[in-house]
Amino acid sequence: MNEVRSTCGYCGVGCGVLIQTDGAAIRGVKGDPSHPANFGRLCGKGLLLREASFSNRALFPLVGGVRRSWAETLDFLAGKFAKTLSQHGPDSVAFYVSGQLLTEDYYVFNKLAKGLIGTNNIDTNSRLCMASASAGYKQSLGADAPPACYEDLDHADCLFIAGSNTAWAHPVLFRRVEDAKARRPEIKIVVVDPRRTETARFADSHLAIAPGTDVALFNGMLHVILWEGLADHAWIGAHTEGFEAVRDLVREYTPKAVAASCGIHENEVIETARLFARSRATLSLYCQGLNQSASGTAKNTALINLHLATGQIGKPGAGPFSLTGQPNAMGGREVGGMANLLPGHRDLSSEKDRSEIAKLWGVNQLSAKPGKTAVEMFKAVHSGEIRIVWIVCTNPAQSLPEQKLVREALERAELVIVQEACAATETTAYAHVLLPAAGWGEKEGTVTNSERRISRVRAAVPPPGEARPDWGIAVAFARTLERHLRPEAKTLFPYENPETIFNEHREATRGRDLDITGLSYRLLEERGPQQWPYPENTSMGKARLYEDGVFPTPGGRARFVPAPYRPVAENADARYPLRLTTGRLRDQWHAMSRTGNVAALFAHAPEPRLALHPSDLERAGLAEGSLARVRSRRGDLYVPVEPDAGLKPGVAFLPMHWGARFLGGSDARGVNGLTLPALDPESKQPELKHCAVRVERAELAWRLVAFGRAPDADALELFERLDPFMREFAFASRALAGEGVLFRAAAREPPSAALLVRIDRAFGLGAADALRYDDATRAIGRRIALAGDAIRAVRLSGDTRSERWLQDYWKRGAAVQGVRRYLAMPLAAPPGADIRSARTVCVCLSVDEESILSAIRDGASTLPCLQSRLRCGTECGSCIPELRGLLAARQDAA
Ligand code: SF4
């Protein structure tokens, strides 16, 4: 068994991993103790990287659903591109790439679009994620560079966490927050979030502002800081410009006015401002709550204004620190893989920048015409302006807002190319051409994490089938296309391996804020991950930026940027009275194309749920588990509801992950069927975090639930087998559950008997020995198959009252001999049934909520006590915030 050092492929924390391999397959994954991002820790997603990576794989190039060789496929694509470019010009094609790509992959795609084809129509799903943070840094500080580092968590006296559920979105980083608080309990943690998240529960204070009112809060805090003389005027005078305009702007943001806008108490504004300014070192951590907004850039600059006014930047423990969502959104920004950027943090709008890159690439010139950003790109595909779209390693048919338009665009496009490691995603369903890509653990390159640290990603095993690394696909296509576009010229893509690409990218950074001319694969090999900048002739990167108070602006000064507060793009009104906000689940990643392949990652949140404040549930006449219809101006969906007292009345929450593969129905487009495409004017990032909805009872009287294993298929095969049924009902959902699948459906009227027979067949419930009960007059049906003395699969339709106990017995593999005669009866629970299963809290060690509550009732009153009794929270630690919450709830109750 070998161990290969690499990097986790999920979030921007960028944890180092050790991949254990026998050369043919990945056998295990553990944290790399030597990696400075995680020191050996991994969260639950990272620990299960192996399981997520080997299933649902695209293996061969497919053209029109038919397997072709790579040579045939690339010839076909190059011919189509050449014809379209000659007839309709370079802007008739587009590339939509991903923050999951490695820096080298990104670099080649960017050069292919901008250097060879001559279009700037290349954008990335990072536009949905970090574009506002990037725009904010550039406006305020002069460069797209997070100035702080993870070590600053150890030095901060005040952690100001805004719009980030760090405990769930960046779990390993949150372990460092917990460690810092344990070492120095005097550290103050403030969380600004409309929801009482696990992060908010951990904080010393939680400002539950109304969604989208962050700018008002930050301006109000600055008002207090100035009014109370807490600003650092010496620092402002020496290192900034534009202060007066911001001072004048915030004059009207009195605590009283801000408290009214934000829905909090004015003392909360005042006390938070005092804490922020008086603390020896204040570190802000922020993420999508600020970025995914039509005012995303203003939220970022308003927050940075606070740091500039108080001098809380460029010193240990201080600074505005954006937490990157994706593993390599930073790398994409570095190579300029966005519609408005060029390599080395250059701007497309600058003639000087364009000519520098044209020279580096060996082309005459680059187009000055701005490319289409993510949302704009799919609108242009919809209108026919863009005819060919090449989608790489991302799932726009789930993740972009206004899914109706996105899906129509994909249907209308002349050619949709999807380059993917996963065979089945919402987007692969629209692919005319599917190109199989190497996945995590199968490719080489580099990624940059939130703290500007570049880590190597290494291949532990070869890709399966004919899958190839993304950079290799781009290079092979580019060379094939060059035969059409510049047959006599030397190739622009002479790369034979990722290292040669990295070296060219490195050259693009020379003399820039992110200069990495001192780095090489060899140095990364010898010394491990390094932070940029790391110029030639230096011996290490910079942990922290702007310690000298000099900023990369023309005058060397940071800029105060006036950021007036603007309400959300779509406010609640009488027709749509609730405010829907979206966010992450603890154990799922983005559109679930990988984590959705791992049953264990469903254990914490097994099915889609819309969370509402209990009073809103009551008002809508809904109880926990009831099916609701959620409508926005752009679409609707059915989803079960649950109460969450951590939400304010009037606010609803639906996790961002549930796309139509998991949350189906005849007209289903997942959560982003509801969201709106309003864009931030600077960053062009859409307001995925907020839209107005109404929630009402679903008028779907007929219900079905089926769960279990099929005798002739593993869980993932059964999951895919259920695909056709996801659109047969008004509502449908499916999820991996234990060793099988849980499928749920609802409709106004009972479906045909033939449809039920097909579902039964999928689960292997059609056999003669399955227990059967049918009442045609009441449209009630029941099928139960046993394996030995345990339940193997169940289908209940029309009357699903027995679901809970049957599911409990199935999941536990419990013997049914004592309750056998009740199997045919629609009882909620038979007498003497031993129902035990509950929601899993600790996935690593399979500890459920009931066991934890029972241990607490039995006297386990502290976290260490719980941990020693049940071992929960002793592996990855992602459940620790929730364990603390359960302990605190018990103490409150007592
Ligand atoms: Fe991966 Fe979890 Fe680390 Fe993020 S925190 S990089 S998901 S192991």
PDB file of C-alpha atoms and ligand atoms in Angstrom, residues 7-17 37-38 41-47 49 168-173 325 327 589 878, ligand 1:
ATOM      1  CA  THR A   7      -5.521  17.773  -1.443  1.00  0.00           C
ATOM      2  CA  CYS A   8      -9.218  17.397  -0.675  1.00  0.00           C
ATOM      3  CA  GLY A   9     -11.419  18.189  -3.665  1.00  0.00           C
ATOM      4  CA  TYR A  10     -14.286  19.904  -1.867  1.00  0.00           C
ATOM      5  CA  CYS A  11     -14.134  23.187  -0.023  1.00  0.00           C
ATOM      6  CA  GLY A  12     -11.722  26.099   0.035  1.00  0.00           C
ATOM      7  CA  VAL A  13     -10.113  25.113   3.349  1.00  0.00           C
ATOM      8  CA  GLY A  14      -7.866  22.982   1.127  1.00  0.00           C
ATOM      9  CA  CYS A  15      -7.077  20.161   3.544  1.00  0.00           C
ATOM     10  CA  GLY A  16      -4.136  17.919   2.789  1.00  0.00           C
ATOM     11  CA  VAL A  17      -4.939  14.230   2.419  1.00  0.00           C
ATOM     12  CA  ALA A  37      -4.331  23.849   6.417  1.00  0.00           C
ATOM     13  CA  ASN A  38      -5.581  20.917   8.495  1.00  0.00           C
ATOM     14  CA  ARG A  41      -7.870  16.668  10.332  1.00  0.00           C
ATOM     15  CA  LEU A  42     -10.597  16.016   7.772  1.00  0.00           C
ATOM     16  CA  CYS A  43     -14.328  16.564   7.917  1.00  0.00           C
ATOM     17  CA  GLY A  44     -16.873  13.841   7.109  1.00  0.00           C
ATOM     18  CA  LYS A  45     -16.903  14.684   3.406  1.00  0.00           C
ATOM     19  CA  GLY A  46     -13.127  14.514   3.202  1.00  0.00           C
ATOM     20  CA  LEU A  47     -12.990  11.205   5.042  1.00  0.00           C
ATOM     21  CA  LEU A  49     -13.673  11.058  -0.612  1.00  0.00           C
ATOM     22  CA  TRP A 168     -20.844  23.306   8.317  1.00  0.00           C
ATOM     23  CA  ALA A 169     -19.291  24.932   5.254  1.00  0.00           C
ATOM     24  CA  HIS A 170     -15.646  24.942   6.404  1.00  0.00           C
ATOM     25  CA  PRO A 171     -15.664  22.352   9.183  1.00  0.00           C
ATOM     26  CA  VAL A 172     -11.939  21.848   9.627  1.00  0.00           C
ATOM     27  CA  LEU A 173     -11.373  25.579   9.873  1.00  0.00           C
ATOM     28  CA  GLY A 325     -16.334  28.099  -1.276  1.00  0.00           C
ATOM     29  CA  PRO A 327     -11.345  24.037  -3.665  1.00  0.00           C
ATOM     30  CA  TRP A 589     -21.335  19.226  -1.342  1.00  0.00           C
ATOM     31  CA  SER A 878     -18.098  17.907  12.314  1.00  0.00           C
TER      32      SER A 878
HETATM   33 FE1  SF4 B   1     -12.319  18.797   2.433  1.00  0.00          FE
HETATM   34 FE2  SF4 B   1     -13.710  19.038   4.707  1.00  0.00          FE
HETATM   35 FE3  SF4 B   1     -11.217  19.976   4.537  1.00  0.00          FE
HETATM   36 FE4  SF4 B   1     -13.184  21.207   3.248  1.00  0.00          FE
HETATM   37  S1  SF4 B   1     -12.972  21.017   5.501  1.00  0.00           S
HETATM   38  S2  SF4 B   1     -11.170  20.714   2.429  1.00  0.00           S
HETATM   39  S3  SF4 B   1     -14.459  19.471   2.639  1.00  0.00           S
HETATM   40  S4  SF4 B   1     -11.846  17.830   4.422  1.00  0.00           S
END
